[in-house]
């Protein structure tokens, strides 16, 4: 009987010892977690704060330069509305992405000055394509530079476009919009990591919001610029106005927005070769003919294409466009850089 009691007492002592060891481990884990979690939160907040400080410092620098050079009211005085506007040559071509899907599912359609949003096929390079003459021989180094640009992405077509560009060893320029989500973040980063130029095409791409006022345009612009920086680490300095700088849907005089671009050190680019790939049902051969007809007219040819799910003909046409351009004498395909001479439908008089 005493032996049984001793055995039972020994068993209770072992159980008590196990419980004590378990409680000790639990206390240690709790203490470690209470130290580690705040540390991790502090690190994350420090990273976010650093990004915000850099963005704020850049904005302060731009604002200080702007106030020093032009004064606080330069954008609201009479001169801002009288800025000279001129076309590259002839008429500015329409960017038919003026068909904007609004929040209610309706389609808002407008035309750009001098251009048409017609639906008929046109193999002349655009219905109202700006056709500036080739530069004089003493002003030209003998090499035609072709810039392939894509508006509206990223989309489900982006990977296919990037695959084709990689296949031919070509670098392009993507004027992107703001699209959130991991799948889009991967596309933004692939564009950058593949060596292409990342440009801006507005965050929302909603004309009714974007062009409501200078303030709304500015907020949209810098929202996209910051978004792309936080996503890719690239502080983009290139912009393409939705509808082009010659659009007539903006409630703000485009001359004011063009002037604002200069004040923020952002270069904007229109185009002088229209593919018309945004026309519903267009055949890839028409896109190819439009592009090749236009490219031959310019020493510096900026091609307008679209990166969009509903434009499969663009992806189908791209390989042959590249092959035909690469077969041209003294011609190279390059991305837009700070050294690229901008094609602009409207020019800042300043």
Coordinates of C-alpha atoms in Angstrom, one line a residue:
X1 CA 0.0 0.0 0.0
X2 CA 2.9 2.4 0.8
X3 CA 4.5 1.4 -2.4
X4 CA 1.4 2.3 -4.4
X5 CA 1.1 5.7 -2.6
X6 CA 4.8 6.4 -3.4
X7 CA 4.3 5.5 -7.0
X8 CA 1.2 7.8 -7.2
X9 CA 3.1 10.6 -5.5
X10 CA 6.0 10.2 -7.9
X11 CA 3.7 10.3 -10.9
X12 CA 2.1 13.5 -9.6
X13 CA 5.5 15.1 -9.2
X14 CA 6.5 14.3 -12.8
X15 CA 3.2 15.8 -14.1
X16 CA 3.8 18.9 -12.0
X17 CA 7.3 19.3 -13.3
X18 CA 6.1 18.9 -17.0
X19 CA 3.5 21.6 -16.4
X20 CA 6.0 23.9 -14.9
X21 CA 8.4 23.4 -17.9
X22 CA 5.5 24.0 -20.3
X23 CA 4.5 27.2 -18.5
X24 CA 8.1 28.4 -18.5
X25 CA 8.3 27.9 -22.3
X26 CA 5.0 29.6 -22.8
X27 CA 6.1 32.6 -20.8
X28 CA 9.4 32.8 -22.7
X29 CA 7.6 32.5 -26.1
X30 CA 5.2 35.2 -25.0
X31 CA 8.0 37.5 -24.0
X32 CA 9.9 36.9 -27.2
X33 CA 6.8 37.6 -29.3
X34 CA 6.0 40.7 -27.4
X35 CA 9.4 42.0 -28.2
X36 CA 9.6 40.8 -31.8
X37 CA 6.2 41.9 -33.1
X38 CA 6.7 45.6 -32.1
X39 CA 10.2 45.5 -33.6
X40 CA 8.8 44.2 -36.9
X41 CA 6.1 46.9 -36.8
X42 CA 8.7 49.6 -36.2
X43 CA 10.8 48.4 -39.1
X44 CA 7.8 48.4 -41.5
X45 CA 6.8 51.8 -40.3
X46 CA 10.4 53.1 -40.7
X47 CA 10.4 51.9 -44.3
X48 CA 7.1 53.5 -45.1
X49 CA 8.2 56.7 -43.4
X50 CA 11.4 56.8 -45.4
X51 CA 9.5 56.4 -48.6
X52 CA 7.1 59.2 -47.6
X53 CA 9.9 61.5 -46.6
X54 CA 11.7 61.0 -49.9
X55 CA 8.4 61.7 -51.8
X56 CA 7.7 64.8 -49.6
X57 CA 11.3 66.1 -50.1
X58 CA 11.0 65.8 -53.9
X59 CA 7.6 67.5 -53.8
X60 CA 9.1 70.3 -51.7
X61 CA 12.0 70.7 -54.0
X62 CA 9.7 71.0 -57.0
X63 CA 7.4 73.5 -55.2
X64 CA 10.3 75.6 -54.1
X65 CA 11.7 75.7 -57.7
X66 CA 8.2 76.5 -59.1
X67 CA 7.7 79.4 -56.6
X68 CA 11.1 80.8 -57.2
X69 CA 10.9 80.7 -61.0
X70 CA 7.3 81.5 -61.7
X71 CA 5.6 82.7 -58.5
X72 CA 2.6 81.2 -56.8
X73 CA -0.1 82.4 -59.2
X74 CA 1.4 81.7 -62.5
X75 CA -1.1 79.0 -63.3
X76 CA -4.1 81.1 -62.4
X77 CA -3.3 84.3 -64.1
X78 CA -4.3 85.4 -67.5
X79 CA -1.0 84.3 -69.2
X80 CA -1.7 80.7 -68.3
X81 CA -4.8 80.7 -70.5
X82 CA -3.2 82.5 -73.4
X83 CA -0.3 80.1 -73.8
X84 CA 0.6 79.5 -77.4
X85 CA -0.7 76.2 -78.8
X86 CA 0.6 74.8 -82.0
X87 CA 0.5 71.4 -83.8
X88 CA 3.6 69.6 -84.8
X89 CA 2.5 70.0 -88.4
X90 CA -0.9 69.9 -90.1
X91 CA -3.5 68.3 -87.9
X92 CA -3.1 66.3 -84.7
X93 CA -4.2 62.7 -84.9
X94 CA -7.0 61.4 -82.7
X95 CA -6.3 59.0 -79.9
X96 CA -9.4 56.9 -80.1
X97 CA -9.0 55.8 -76.5
X98 CA -11.3 58.7 -75.8
X99 CA -14.0 56.1 -75.5
X100 CA -14.2 56.0 -71.7
X101 CA -16.2 53.5 -69.8
X102 CA -17.9 55.3 -67.0
X103 CA -19.0 53.9 -63.7
X104 CA -22.5 53.2 -64.8
X105 CA -21.4 51.0 -67.7
X106 CA -22.1 53.7 -70.3
X107 CA -19.6 54.8 -72.9
X108 CA -18.5 58.4 -73.1
X109 CA -17.1 59.2 -76.6
X110 CA -15.4 62.3 -77.8
X111 CA -13.2 63.4 -80.6
X112 CA -9.8 65.1 -80.6
X113 CA -9.4 68.3 -82.5
X114 CA -8.4 67.6 -86.1
X115 CA -9.0 63.8 -85.6
X116 CA -11.8 61.4 -86.1
X117 CA -13.0 58.4 -84.1
X118 CA -14.3 56.8 -87.2
X119 CA -14.6 53.0 -87.5
X120 CA -13.6 52.5 -91.1
X121 CA -10.2 50.9 -91.9
X122 CA -7.5 53.4 -92.9
X123 CA -4.2 52.2 -94.2
X124 CA -2.7 55.7 -94.7
X125 CA -1.4 55.8 -91.1
X126 CA -4.3 57.6 -89.5
X127 CA -7.1 59.9 -90.8
X128 CA -5.4 63.0 -89.6
X129 CA -1.9 62.0 -88.8
X130 CA 0.6 64.7 -88.1
X131 CA 3.1 64.5 -90.9
X132 CA 6.1 66.7 -90.1
X133 CA 8.7 66.5 -92.9
X134 CA 11.9 64.7 -92.5
X135 CA 14.7 66.8 -91.0
X136 CA 17.3 68.3 -93.2
X137 CA 20.4 66.2 -93.8
X138 CA 22.7 68.5 -91.8
X139 CA 20.4 68.1 -88.8
X140 CA 20.0 64.4 -89.0
X141 CA 22.7 61.8 -88.1
X142 CA 21.4 59.4 -90.7
X143 CA 19.7 56.9 -88.3
X144 CA 15.9 56.7 -88.1
X145 CA 14.8 56.1 -84.5
X146 CA 11.5 54.3 -84.0
X147 CA 9.7 54.3 -80.6
X148 CA 7.1 51.7 -80.0
X149 CA 4.7 52.9 -77.3
X150 CA 1.8 51.2 -75.6
X151 CA -1.0 53.0 -73.8
X152 CA -3.6 51.8 -71.2
X153 CA -1.8 48.8 -69.7
X154 CA -1.0 46.7 -67.9
X155 CA -3.6 44.1 -69.1
X156 CA -3.9 40.4 -69.8
X157 CA -2.0 41.2 -73.0
X158 CA 1.0 42.6 -71.3
X159 CA 2.9 39.4 -70.8
X160 CA 2.3 38.4 -74.5
X161 CA 3.6 41.8 -75.6
X162 CA 6.7 41.5 -73.4
X163 CA 7.4 38.0 -74.6
X164 CA 7.4 39.3 -78.2
X165 CA 9.6 42.2 -77.4
X166 CA 12.1 39.9 -75.6
X167 CA 12.1 37.5 -78.5
X168 CA 13.2 40.3 -80.9
X169 CA 15.5 42.0 -78.4
X170 CA 13.4 45.2 -78.6
X171 CA 12.9 47.8 -75.9
X172 CA 9.6 49.8 -75.8
X173 CA 7.8 52.4 -73.8
X174 CA 4.7 51.6 -71.7
X175 CA 2.4 54.5 -70.7
X176 CA 0.5 52.8 -67.9
X177 CA -2.5 53.5 -65.8
X178 CA -3.0 52.8 -62.1
X179 CA -4.1 49.2 -61.4
X180 CA -3.8 47.7 -58.0
X181 CA -3.3 44.1 -57.1
X182 CA -0.5 41.6 -57.0
X183 CA -1.1 40.4 -60.6
X184 CA -0.6 44.0 -61.9
X185 CA 2.4 44.7 -59.6
X186 CA 4.1 41.7 -61.3
X187 CA 3.5 43.3 -64.7
X188 CA 4.7 46.7 -63.7
X189 CA 7.9 45.1 -62.3
X190 CA 8.4 42.9 -65.4
X191 CA 8.2 46.0 -67.6
X192 CA 10.9 47.7 -65.6
X193 CA 13.1 44.7 -65.1
X194 CA 13.0 43.9 -68.8
X195 CA 14.6 47.3 -69.5
X196 CA 11.5 49.1 -71.0
X197 CA 10.6 52.7 -70.2
X198 CA 7.8 53.1 -67.7
X199 CA 5.7 56.2 -68.5
X200 CA 2.4 57.5 -67.1
X201 CA -1.0 57.7 -68.7
X202 CA -3.1 58.9 -65.7
X203 CA -4.1 56.8 -62.7
X204 CA -7.9 56.7 -63.4
X205 CA -8.1 57.2 -67.1
X206 CA -11.5 58.7 -66.5
X207 CA -11.7 61.9 -68.6
X208 CA -14.6 63.4 -66.6
X209 CA -12.5 63.2 -63.4
X210 CA -9.0 63.7 -64.8
X211 CA -9.8 66.9 -66.8
X212 CA -12.2 68.4 -64.4
X213 CA -9.7 70.9 -63.0
X214 CA -6.0 71.5 -62.7
X215 CA -6.2 70.3 -59.1
X216 CA -7.9 67.0 -60.1
X217 CA -5.3 66.5 -62.9
X218 CA -2.4 67.2 -60.5
X219 CA -3.8 64.8 -57.9
X220 CA -4.2 62.0 -60.4
X221 CA -0.8 62.6 -61.9
X222 CA 1.1 62.5 -58.6
X223 CA -1.0 59.6 -57.3
X224 CA 0.1 57.5 -60.2
X225 CA 3.8 58.7 -60.0
X226 CA 3.9 57.8 -56.3
X227 CA 2.1 54.5 -56.9
X228 CA 4.6 53.4 -59.6
X229 CA 7.5 54.4 -57.4
X230 CA 6.2 52.4 -54.4
X231 CA 5.5 49.4 -56.7
X232 CA 8.7 49.4 -58.9
X233 CA 11.1 51.9 -57.4
X234 CA 11.0 54.0 -60.6
X235 CA 10.1 57.7 -60.3
X236 CA 8.6 58.1 -63.8
X237 CA 9.3 61.4 -65.6
X238 CA 7.4 60.6 -68.8
X239 CA 3.7 61.2 -69.5
X240 CA 1.1 60.8 -72.3
X241 CA -2.2 62.7 -71.9
X242 CA -5.2 60.4 -72.3
X243 CA -6.6 61.6 -75.7
X244 CA -3.3 63.3 -76.5
X245 CA -2.4 66.9 -75.7
X246 CA -4.7 68.1 -78.5
X247 CA -7.9 66.6 -77.0
X248 CA -10.9 68.8 -76.7
X249 CA -12.7 67.1 -73.8
X250 CA -10.7 68.8 -71.1
X251 CA -12.5 71.4 -69.1
X252 CA -9.1 72.9 -68.3
X253 CA -7.3 74.6 -71.2
X254 CA -4.7 72.1 -72.3
X255 CA -2.2 74.9 -72.4
X256 CA -2.4 75.1 -68.6
X257 CA -1.8 71.4 -68.2
X258 CA 1.1 71.5 -70.7
X259 CA 2.6 74.4 -68.6
X260 CA 2.1 72.4 -65.4
X261 CA 4.1 69.5 -67.0
X262 CA 7.0 71.8 -67.4
X263 CA 6.8 73.1 -63.9
X264 CA 6.9 69.5 -62.5
X265 CA 9.9 68.5 -64.8
X266 CA 7.8 65.8 -66.5
X267 CA 8.1 65.5 -70.2
X268 CA 5.0 64.6 -72.2
X269 CA 4.9 62.7 -75.5
X270 CA 2.2 62.5 -78.1
X271 CA 2.7 60.4 -81.3
X272 CA 3.2 60.9 -85.0
X273 CA 2.4 57.4 -86.2
X274 CA -1.1 56.1 -85.5
X275 CA -1.8 52.4 -85.8
X276 CA -5.6 52.8 -85.4
X277 CA -5.4 49.6 -83.4
X278 CA -8.1 50.9 -81.1
X279 CA -10.8 50.6 -83.8
X280 CA -13.2 47.8 -83.2
X281 CA -12.6 44.8 -85.3
X282 CA -9.6 46.1 -87.1
X283 CA -7.5 43.5 -88.9
X284 CA -3.8 43.1 -88.0
X285 CA -2.7 43.7 -91.6
X286 CA -4.3 47.2 -91.5
X287 CA -2.5 47.9 -88.2
X288 CA 0.8 46.9 -89.8
X289 CA 0.1 48.9 -93.0
X290 CA -0.8 52.0 -90.9
X291 CA 2.4 51.7 -88.8
X292 CA 4.8 51.1 -91.7
X293 CA 3.3 53.9 -93.8
X294 CA 3.8 56.3 -90.9
X295 CA 7.2 55.2 -89.9
X296 CA 8.7 56.0 -93.3
X297 CA 7.6 59.6 -93.0
X298 CA 9.7 60.5 -89.9
X299 CA 13.3 60.4 -88.8
X300 CA 11.9 60.1 -85.2
X301 CA 8.8 58.0 -85.3
X302 CA 6.7 57.5 -82.2
X303 CA 4.1 54.8 -82.8
X304 CA 0.9 54.7 -80.8
X305 CA -0.3 51.2 -79.9
X306 CA -2.5 49.9 -77.1
X307 CA -1.9 47.3 -74.4
X308 CA -5.5 46.1 -73.7
X309 CA -7.4 42.9 -73.3
X310 CA -9.9 43.8 -76.0
X311 CA -7.2 44.5 -78.7
X312 CA -5.8 41.1 -79.6
X313 CA -5.0 42.4 -83.1
X314 CA -2.2 44.5 -81.6
X315 CA -0.4 41.5 -80.2
X316 CA -0.9 39.6 -83.5
X317 CA 0.5 42.5 -85.5
X318 CA 3.5 43.3 -83.3
X319 CA 6.0 40.6 -84.5
X320 CA 5.6 41.6 -88.2
X321 CA 5.8 45.3 -87.3
X322 CA 9.1 44.7 -85.5
X323 CA 10.5 42.5 -88.3
X324 CA 9.7 45.1 -91.0
X325 CA 11.2 48.0 -89.0
X326 CA 14.3 46.0 -88.3
X327 CA 14.6 45.2 -92.0
X328 CA 14.7 49.0 -92.8
X329 CA 18.1 50.5 -93.5
X330 CA 19.7 52.8 -90.9
X331 CA 16.7 52.2 -88.5
X332 CA 16.7 51.3 -84.8
X333 CA 13.9 50.6 -82.4
X334 CA 14.6 52.3 -79.0
X335 CA 12.7 53.2 -75.8
X336 CA 11.9 56.8 -74.9
X337 CA 14.6 58.3 -72.6
X338 CA 15.4 61.8 -71.4
X339 CA 17.3 62.4 -74.7
X340 CA 14.3 61.6 -76.9
X341 CA 13.1 64.6 -78.9
X342 CA 9.4 64.8 -77.9
X343 CA 6.6 64.8 -80.4
X344 CA 3.9 67.1 -79.1
X345 CA 0.6 68.1 -80.7
X346 CA 0.5 71.2 -78.4
X347 CA 3.7 73.0 -77.3
X348 CA 4.3 75.2 -74.3
X349 CA 5.1 78.7 -75.4
X350 CA 7.3 79.4 -72.4

